Coordinates of C-alpha atoms and ligand atoms in Angstrom, one line a residue:
X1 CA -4.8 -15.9 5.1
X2 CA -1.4 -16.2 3.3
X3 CA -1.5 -16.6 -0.6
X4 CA 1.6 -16.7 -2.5
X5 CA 2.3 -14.7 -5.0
X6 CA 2.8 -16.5 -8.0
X7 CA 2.3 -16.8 -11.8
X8 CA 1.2 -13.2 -13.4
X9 CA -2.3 -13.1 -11.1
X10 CA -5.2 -11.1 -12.5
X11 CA -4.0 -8.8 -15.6
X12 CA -4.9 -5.1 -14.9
X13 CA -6.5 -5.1 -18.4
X14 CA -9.3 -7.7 -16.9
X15 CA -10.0 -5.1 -13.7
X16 CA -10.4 -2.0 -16.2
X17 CA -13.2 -4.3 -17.8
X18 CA -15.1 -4.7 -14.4
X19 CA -17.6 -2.4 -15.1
X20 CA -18.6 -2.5 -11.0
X21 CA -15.1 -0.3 -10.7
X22 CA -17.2 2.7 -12.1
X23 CA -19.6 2.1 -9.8
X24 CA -18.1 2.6 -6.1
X25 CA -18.8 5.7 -4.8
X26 CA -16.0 8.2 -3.9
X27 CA -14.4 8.9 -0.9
X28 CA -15.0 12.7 -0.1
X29 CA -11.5 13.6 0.9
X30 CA -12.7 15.3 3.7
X31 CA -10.4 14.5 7.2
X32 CA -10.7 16.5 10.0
X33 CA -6.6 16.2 10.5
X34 CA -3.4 15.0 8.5
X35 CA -4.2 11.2 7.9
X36 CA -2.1 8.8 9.5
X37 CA -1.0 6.5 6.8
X38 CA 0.7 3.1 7.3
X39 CA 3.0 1.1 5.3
X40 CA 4.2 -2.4 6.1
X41 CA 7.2 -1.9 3.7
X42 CA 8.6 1.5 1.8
X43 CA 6.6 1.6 -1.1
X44 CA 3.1 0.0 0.1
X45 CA 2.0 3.4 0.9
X46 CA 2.8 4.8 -2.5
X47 CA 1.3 2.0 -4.5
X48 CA -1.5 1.9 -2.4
X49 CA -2.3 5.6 -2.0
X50 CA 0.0 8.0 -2.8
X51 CA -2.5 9.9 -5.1
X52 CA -4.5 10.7 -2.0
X53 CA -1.9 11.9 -0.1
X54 CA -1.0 14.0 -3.3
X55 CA -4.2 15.3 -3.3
X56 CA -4.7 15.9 0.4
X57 CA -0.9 17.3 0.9
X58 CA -0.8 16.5 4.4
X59 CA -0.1 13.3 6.1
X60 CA 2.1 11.6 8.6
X61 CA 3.3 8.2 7.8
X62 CA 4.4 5.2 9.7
X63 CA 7.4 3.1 8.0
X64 CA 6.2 -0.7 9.9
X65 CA 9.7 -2.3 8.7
X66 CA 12.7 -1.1 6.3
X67 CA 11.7 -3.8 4.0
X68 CA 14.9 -5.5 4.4
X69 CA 13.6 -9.0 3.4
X70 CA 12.4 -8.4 -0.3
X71 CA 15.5 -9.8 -1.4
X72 CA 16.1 -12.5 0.8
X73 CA 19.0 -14.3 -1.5
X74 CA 20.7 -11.0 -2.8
X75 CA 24.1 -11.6 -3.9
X76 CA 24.2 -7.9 -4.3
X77 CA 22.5 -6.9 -1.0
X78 CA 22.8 -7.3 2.2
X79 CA 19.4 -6.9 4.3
X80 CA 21.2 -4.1 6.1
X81 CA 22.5 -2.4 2.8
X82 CA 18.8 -2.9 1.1
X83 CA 16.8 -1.3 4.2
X84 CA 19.4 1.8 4.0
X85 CA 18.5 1.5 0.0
X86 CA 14.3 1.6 0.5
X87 CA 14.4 4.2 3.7
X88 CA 15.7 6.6 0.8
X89 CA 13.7 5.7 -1.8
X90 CA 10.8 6.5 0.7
X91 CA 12.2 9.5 1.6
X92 CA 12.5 10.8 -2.6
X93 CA 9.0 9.3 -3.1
X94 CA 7.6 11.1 -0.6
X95 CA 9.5 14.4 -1.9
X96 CA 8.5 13.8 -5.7
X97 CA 4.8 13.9 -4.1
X98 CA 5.2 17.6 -2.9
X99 CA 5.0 16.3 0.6
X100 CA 7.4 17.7 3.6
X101 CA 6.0 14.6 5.7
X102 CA 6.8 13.5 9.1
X103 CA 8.1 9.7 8.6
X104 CA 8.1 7.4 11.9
X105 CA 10.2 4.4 11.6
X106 CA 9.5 1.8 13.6
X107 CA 12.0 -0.9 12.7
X108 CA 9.8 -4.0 13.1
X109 CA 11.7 -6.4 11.3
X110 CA 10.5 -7.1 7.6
X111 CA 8.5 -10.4 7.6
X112 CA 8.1 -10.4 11.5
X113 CA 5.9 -7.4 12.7
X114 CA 4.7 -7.7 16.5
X115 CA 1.4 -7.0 15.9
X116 CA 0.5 -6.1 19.5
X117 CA 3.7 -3.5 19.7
X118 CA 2.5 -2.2 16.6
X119 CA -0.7 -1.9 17.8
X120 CA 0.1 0.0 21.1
X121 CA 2.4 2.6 18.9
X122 CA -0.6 3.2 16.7
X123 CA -3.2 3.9 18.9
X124 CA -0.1 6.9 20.2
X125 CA -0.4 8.8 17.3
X126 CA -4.4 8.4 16.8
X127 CA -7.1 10.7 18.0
X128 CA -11.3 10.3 17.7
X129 CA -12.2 11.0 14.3
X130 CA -8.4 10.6 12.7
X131 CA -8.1 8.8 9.4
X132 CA -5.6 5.8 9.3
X133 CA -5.1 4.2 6.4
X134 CA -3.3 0.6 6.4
X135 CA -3.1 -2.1 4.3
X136 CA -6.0 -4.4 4.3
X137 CA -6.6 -7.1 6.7
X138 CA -6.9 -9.3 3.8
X139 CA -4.0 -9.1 1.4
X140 CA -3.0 -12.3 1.5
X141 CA 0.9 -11.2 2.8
X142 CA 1.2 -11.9 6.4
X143 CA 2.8 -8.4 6.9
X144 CA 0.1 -6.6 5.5
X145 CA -2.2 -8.6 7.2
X146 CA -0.3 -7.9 10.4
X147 CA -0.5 -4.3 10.2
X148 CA -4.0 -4.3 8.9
X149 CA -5.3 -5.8 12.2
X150 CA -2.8 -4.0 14.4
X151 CA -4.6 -0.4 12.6
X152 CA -7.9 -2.0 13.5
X153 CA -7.1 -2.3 16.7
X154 CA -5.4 0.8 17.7
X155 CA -8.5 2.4 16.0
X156 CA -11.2 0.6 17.9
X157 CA -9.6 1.8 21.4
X158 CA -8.8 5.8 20.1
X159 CA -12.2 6.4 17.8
X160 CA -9.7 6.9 14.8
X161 CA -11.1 6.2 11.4
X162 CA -9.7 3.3 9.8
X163 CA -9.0 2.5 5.9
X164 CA -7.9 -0.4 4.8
X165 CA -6.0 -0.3 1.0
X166 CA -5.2 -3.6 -0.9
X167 CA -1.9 -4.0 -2.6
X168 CA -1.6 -7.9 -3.2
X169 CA -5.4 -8.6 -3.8
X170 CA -5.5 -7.2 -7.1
X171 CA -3.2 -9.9 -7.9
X172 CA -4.2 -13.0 -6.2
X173 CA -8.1 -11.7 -6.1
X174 CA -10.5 -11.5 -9.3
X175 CA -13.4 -9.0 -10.0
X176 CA -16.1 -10.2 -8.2
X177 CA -14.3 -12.2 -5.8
X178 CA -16.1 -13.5 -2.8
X179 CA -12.9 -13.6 -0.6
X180 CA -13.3 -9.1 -1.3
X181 CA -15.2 -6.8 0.5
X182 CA -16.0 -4.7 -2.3
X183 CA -19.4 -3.2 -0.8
X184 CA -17.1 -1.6 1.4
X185 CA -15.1 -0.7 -1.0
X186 CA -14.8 4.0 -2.0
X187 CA -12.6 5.3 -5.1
X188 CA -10.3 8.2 -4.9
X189 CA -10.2 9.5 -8.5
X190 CA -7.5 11.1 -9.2
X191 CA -6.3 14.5 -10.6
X192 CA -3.9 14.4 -13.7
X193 CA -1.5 16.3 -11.5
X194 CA -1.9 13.3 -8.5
X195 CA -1.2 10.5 -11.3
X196 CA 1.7 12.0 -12.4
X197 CA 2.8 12.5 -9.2
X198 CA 2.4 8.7 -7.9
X199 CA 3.6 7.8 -11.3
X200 CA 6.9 10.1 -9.8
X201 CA 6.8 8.8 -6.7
X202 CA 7.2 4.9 -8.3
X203 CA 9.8 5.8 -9.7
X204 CA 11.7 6.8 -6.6
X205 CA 11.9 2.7 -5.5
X206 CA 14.6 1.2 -8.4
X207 CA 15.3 -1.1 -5.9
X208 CA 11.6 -3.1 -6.8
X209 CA 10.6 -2.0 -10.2
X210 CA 14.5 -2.8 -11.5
X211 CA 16.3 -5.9 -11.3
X212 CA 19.1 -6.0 -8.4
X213 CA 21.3 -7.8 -10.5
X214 CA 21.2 -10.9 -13.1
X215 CA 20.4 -13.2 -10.6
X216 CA 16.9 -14.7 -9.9
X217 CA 17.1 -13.6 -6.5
X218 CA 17.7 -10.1 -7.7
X219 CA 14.8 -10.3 -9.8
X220 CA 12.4 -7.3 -9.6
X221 CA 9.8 -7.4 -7.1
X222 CA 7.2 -4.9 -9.3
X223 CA 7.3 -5.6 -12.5
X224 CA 5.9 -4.0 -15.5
X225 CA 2.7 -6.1 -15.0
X226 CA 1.9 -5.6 -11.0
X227 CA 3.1 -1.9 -11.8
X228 CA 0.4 -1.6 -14.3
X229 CA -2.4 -2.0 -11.9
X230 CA -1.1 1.0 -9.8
X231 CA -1.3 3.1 -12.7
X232 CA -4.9 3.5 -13.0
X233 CA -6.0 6.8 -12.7
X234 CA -8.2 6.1 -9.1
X235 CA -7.1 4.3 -6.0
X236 CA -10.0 1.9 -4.1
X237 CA -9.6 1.6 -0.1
X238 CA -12.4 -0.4 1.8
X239 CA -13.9 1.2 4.5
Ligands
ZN301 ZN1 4.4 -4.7 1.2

Protein backbone atom coordinates (compact mmCIF):
# COMPACT_ATOMS: atom_id res chain seq x y z
CA UNK A 1 0.00 0.00 0.00
CA UNK A 2 1.48 3.36 -1.11
CA UNK A 3 1.37 6.28 1.51
CA UNK A 4 2.90 9.42 0.70
CA UNK A 5 5.14 10.94 2.54
CA UNK A 6 3.99 14.09 3.72
CA UNK A 7 3.75 16.69 6.49
CA UNK A 8 6.53 15.87 9.48
CA UNK A 9 4.78 12.22 10.25
CA UNK A 10 5.24 10.79 13.78
CA UNK A 11 8.09 12.86 15.79
CA UNK A 12 10.87 10.49 17.05
CA UNK A 13 10.31 12.04 20.49
CA UNK A 14 6.54 10.32 20.52
CA UNK A 15 8.33 6.61 19.60
CA UNK A 16 11.04 7.07 22.53
CA UNK A 17 7.75 7.46 24.73
CA UNK A 18 6.26 4.11 23.53
CA UNK A 19 7.11 2.33 26.45
CA UNK A 20 6.29 -1.22 24.23
CA UNK A 21 9.91 -0.26 22.39
CA UNK A 22 11.57 -1.56 25.66
CA UNK A 23 9.81 -4.40 25.53
CA UNK A 24 10.67 -6.37 22.15
CA UNK A 25 12.97 -8.94 22.64
CA UNK A 26 16.47 -8.85 21.00
CA UNK A 27 17.58 -10.41 18.09
CA UNK A 28 20.59 -12.76 19.12
CA UNK A 29 22.94 -11.81 16.36
CA UNK A 30 23.62 -15.15 15.82
CA UNK A 31 23.82 -16.04 11.63
CA UNK A 32 25.24 -19.08 10.54
CA UNK A 33 26.89 -16.96 7.37
CA UNK A 34 27.51 -13.20 6.18
CA UNK A 35 23.84 -11.83 6.07
CA UNK A 36 22.66 -10.89 2.77
CA UNK A 37 21.28 -7.39 3.23
CA UNK A 38 19.07 -5.58 0.67
CA UNK A 39 18.55 -2.04 -0.09
CA UNK A 40 16.06 -0.60 -2.54
CA UNK A 41 18.05 2.71 -2.70
CA UNK A 42 21.88 3.61 -1.32
CA UNK A 43 21.21 4.49 2.01
CA UNK A 44 18.05 2.27 3.09
CA UNK A 45 20.43 -0.24 4.28
CA UNK A 46 22.28 2.19 6.53
CA UNK A 47 19.31 3.80 7.99
CA UNK A 48 17.67 0.68 8.36
CA UNK A 49 20.51 -1.39 9.74
CA UNK A 50 23.80 -0.39 9.52
CA UNK A 51 24.42 -0.89 13.35
CA UNK A 52 23.96 -4.63 12.83
CA UNK A 53 26.07 -4.88 10.15
CA UNK A 54 28.57 -2.86 12.40
CA UNK A 55 28.21 -5.21 14.87
CA UNK A 56 28.25 -8.34 12.89
CA UNK A 57 31.26 -7.10 10.52
CA UNK A 58 30.35 -9.27 7.77
CA UNK A 59 27.81 -8.88 5.15
CA UNK A 60 27.12 -8.83 1.52
CA UNK A 61 24.83 -6.29 0.18
CA UNK A 62 22.50 -5.93 -2.77
CA UNK A 63 22.21 -2.16 -4.25
CA UNK A 64 18.21 -2.82 -5.91
CA UNK A 65 18.55 0.71 -7.92
CA UNK A 66 21.23 3.62 -7.90
CA UNK A 67 18.53 5.74 -6.51
CA UNK A 68 18.53 7.93 -9.44
CA UNK A 69 14.86 9.19 -8.94
CA UNK A 70 15.15 11.03 -5.41
CA UNK A 71 15.47 14.10 -7.19
CA UNK A 72 13.23 13.91 -9.92
CA UNK A 73 13.19 17.87 -10.75
CA UNK A 74 17.03 18.54 -10.08
CA UNK A 75 18.20 21.52 -11.72
CA UNK A 76 21.48 20.51 -10.39
CA UNK A 77 21.30 16.75 -11.22
CA UNK A 78 20.92 14.76 -13.69
CA UNK A 79 19.47 11.13 -12.82
CA UNK A 80 22.71 9.81 -14.35
CA UNK A 81 24.96 12.35 -12.37
CA UNK A 82 22.91 11.58 -8.97
CA UNK A 83 23.12 7.63 -9.30
CA UNK A 84 27.09 8.12 -9.87
CA UNK A 85 26.69 10.64 -6.70
CA UNK A 86 24.77 7.81 -4.23
CA UNK A 87 26.90 4.59 -5.64
CA UNK A 88 29.72 6.54 -3.78
CA UNK A 89 28.21 7.65 -0.94
CA UNK A 90 27.37 3.88 -0.48
CA UNK A 91 30.59 2.88 -1.16
CA UNK A 92 32.19 5.60 1.89
CA UNK A 93 29.25 4.50 4.19
CA UNK A 94 29.94 1.18 3.95
CA UNK A 95 33.86 2.03 4.63
CA UNK A 96 33.08 4.40 7.62
CA UNK A 97 31.32 1.08 9.08
CA UNK A 98 34.66 -0.86 9.10
CA UNK A 99 33.23 -3.14 6.44
CA UNK A 100 35.30 -4.39 3.28
CA UNK A 101 31.84 -5.58 1.81
CA UNK A 102 31.06 -7.17 -1.41
CA UNK A 103 28.35 -4.69 -3.04
CA UNK A 104 26.09 -6.25 -6.04
CA UNK A 105 24.48 -3.74 -8.16
CA UNK A 106 21.73 -4.60 -9.90
CA UNK A 107 20.62 -1.52 -11.74
CA UNK A 108 16.83 -1.88 -11.54
CA UNK A 109 15.72 1.44 -12.26
CA UNK A 110 14.81 3.68 -9.14
CA UNK A 111 11.00 3.80 -8.84
CA UNK A 112 10.48 0.70 -11.29
CA UNK A 113 11.97 -2.57 -9.72
CA UNK A 114 10.88 -5.95 -11.55
CA UNK A 115 10.03 -7.62 -8.71
CA UNK A 116 10.07 -11.12 -10.34
CA UNK A 117 13.86 -10.41 -11.82
CA UNK A 118 14.65 -9.28 -8.47
CA UNK A 119 13.30 -12.06 -7.09
CA UNK A 120 15.13 -14.78 -9.26
CA UNK A 121 18.67 -12.85 -8.50
CA UNK A 122 17.91 -13.21 -4.84
CA UNK A 123 17.10 -16.54 -4.39
CA UNK A 124 21.15 -16.77 -6.44
CA UNK A 125 22.87 -15.53 -3.66
CA UNK A 126 20.64 -17.36 -0.78
CA UNK A 127 21.28 -20.63 0.93
CA UNK A 128 18.95 -22.68 3.73
CA UNK A 129 19.39 -20.99 6.91
CA UNK A 130 20.99 -17.54 5.37
CA UNK A 131 19.75 -14.19 6.82
CA UNK A 132 18.34 -11.68 4.35
CA UNK A 133 17.40 -8.58 5.51
CA UNK A 134 15.07 -6.27 3.18
CA UNK A 135 12.92 -3.60 3.62
CA UNK A 136 9.56 -4.40 4.85
CA UNK A 137 6.71 -5.49 2.85
CA UNK A 138 4.84 -2.74 4.34
CA UNK A 139 6.60 0.57 4.11
CA UNK A 140 4.28 2.27 2.43
CA UNK A 141 6.95 3.18 -0.71
CA UNK A 142 6.22 0.99 -3.59
CA UNK A 143 10.10 0.24 -3.98
CA UNK A 144 10.43 -0.95 -0.72
CA UNK A 145 7.50 -2.78 -0.88
CA UNK A 146 8.79 -4.34 -4.13
CA UNK A 147 11.79 -5.58 -2.73
CA UNK A 148 10.30 -6.67 0.48
CA UNK A 149 8.12 -9.24 -1.37
CA UNK A 150 10.73 -10.11 -3.96
CA UNK A 151 13.13 -11.14 -0.47
CA UNK A 152 10.10 -13.11 0.65
CA UNK A 153 9.99 -14.88 -2.18
CA UNK A 154 13.44 -15.82 -3.06
CA UNK A 155 13.48 -16.91 0.72
CA UNK A 156 10.50 -19.16 0.62
CA UNK A 157 12.04 -21.26 -2.45
CA UNK A 158 16.01 -21.34 -0.92
CA UNK A 159 15.11 -21.82 3.15
CA UNK A 160 16.95 -18.39 3.70
CA UNK A 161 15.90 -16.42 6.65
CA UNK A 162 14.14 -13.42 5.96
CA UNK A 163 14.08 -9.88 7.93
CA UNK A 164 12.13 -7.42 7.03
CA UNK A 165 13.42 -3.53 8.41
CA UNK A 166 11.04 -0.46 8.15
CA UNK A 167 12.28 2.78 6.97
CA UNK A 168 9.13 4.88 5.99
CA UNK A 169 6.70 3.38 8.75
CA UNK A 170 8.20 5.19 11.41
CA UNK A 171 6.91 8.15 9.68
CA UNK A 172 3.61 7.50 8.19
CA UNK A 173 2.89 4.60 11.15
CA UNK A 174 2.17 5.53 15.00
CA UNK A 175 2.99 3.41 18.13
CA UNK A 176 0.54 0.99 18.35
CA UNK A 177 -0.53 1.06 14.87
CA UNK A 178 -2.71 -1.69 13.70
CA UNK A 179 -1.46 -1.38 9.94
CA UNK A 180 2.36 -2.77 12.10
CA UNK A 181 3.38 -6.06 12.85
CA UNK A 182 4.95 -5.29 15.95
CA UNK A 183 4.59 -8.88 17.63
CA UNK A 184 6.94 -9.73 15.15
CA UNK A 185 8.85 -7.21 15.66
CA UNK A 186 13.17 -8.06 17.64
CA UNK A 187 15.57 -4.96 18.64
CA UNK A 188 19.18 -4.82 17.86
CA UNK A 189 20.69 -2.66 20.66
CA UNK A 190 23.37 -1.22 19.88
CA UNK A 191 27.03 -0.77 20.98
CA UNK A 192 28.31 2.92 21.51
CA UNK A 193 30.95 1.97 19.05
CA UNK A 194 27.98 0.72 16.32
CA UNK A 195 26.01 4.16 16.91
CA UNK A 196 28.80 6.09 16.18
CA UNK A 197 29.50 4.21 13.47
CA UNK A 198 25.90 4.47 11.64
CA UNK A 199 25.90 7.94 12.92
CA UNK A 200 29.41 7.93 10.38
CA UNK A 201 27.98 6.04 7.96
CA UNK A 202 24.83 8.89 7.54
CA UNK A 203 26.99 11.13 7.07
CA UNK A 204 28.57 9.58 4.01
CA UNK A 205 25.00 10.38 1.84
CA UNK A 206 25.18 14.57 1.55
CA UNK A 207 23.35 14.04 -1.26
CA UNK A 208 19.88 13.32 1.12
CA UNK A 209 20.57 14.80 4.50
CA UNK A 210 21.83 18.30 2.56
CA UNK A 211 20.00 20.30 0.22
CA UNK A 212 21.03 19.80 -3.62
CA UNK A 213 20.63 23.35 -4.22
CA UNK A 214 18.07 26.28 -3.35
CA UNK A 215 15.44 24.91 -5.24
CA UNK A 216 12.48 22.97 -3.82
CA UNK A 217 13.25 20.17 -5.91
CA UNK A 218 16.72 20.08 -4.40
CA UNK A 219 15.32 20.05 -1.12
CA UNK A 220 16.74 17.36 1.29
CA UNK A 221 15.22 14.09 1.23
CA UNK A 222 16.33 13.25 5.22
CA UNK A 223 16.06 15.91 7.19
CA UNK A 224 16.99 16.63 10.60
CA UNK A 225 13.57 15.23 11.75
CA UNK A 226 13.36 11.64 9.70
CA UNK A 227 17.23 11.57 10.62
CA UNK A 228 16.37 11.76 14.14
CA UNK A 229 14.58 8.59 14.27
CA UNK A 230 17.60 6.67 12.95
CA UNK A 231 19.60 7.89 15.61
CA UNK A 232 18.16 5.89 18.41
CA UNK A 233 20.56 3.81 19.86
CA UNK A 234 18.62 0.16 18.71
CA UNK A 235 17.42 -0.79 15.31
CA UNK A 236 13.78 -2.98 15.20
CA UNK A 237 13.42 -5.47 12.09
CA UNK A 238 10.13 -7.80 12.07
CA UNK A 239 10.69 -11.20 11.73
ZN1 LIG B 1 14.45 3.91 -0.05
Amino acid sequence: MVRPIVGDGTRERDWQAWRAMAQWPSLPLDPPSPPLVVAPHPDDEILGVAGLMAMLGEVDLVAVTDGEASHPGSIIHTPDELAAIRRAETGEAMRRLGLDTTIYRLGHPDGGIDEDTLAGQLAGLLAPGRWCLATWRGDGHPDHEAVGRAAAAACAETGARLFEYPIWAWHWARPDDPDVPWRQARRVDLTPRAQAAKAAAIGAFPSQTAPLGPAEADAAILPPHVLARFARPFEVIFE
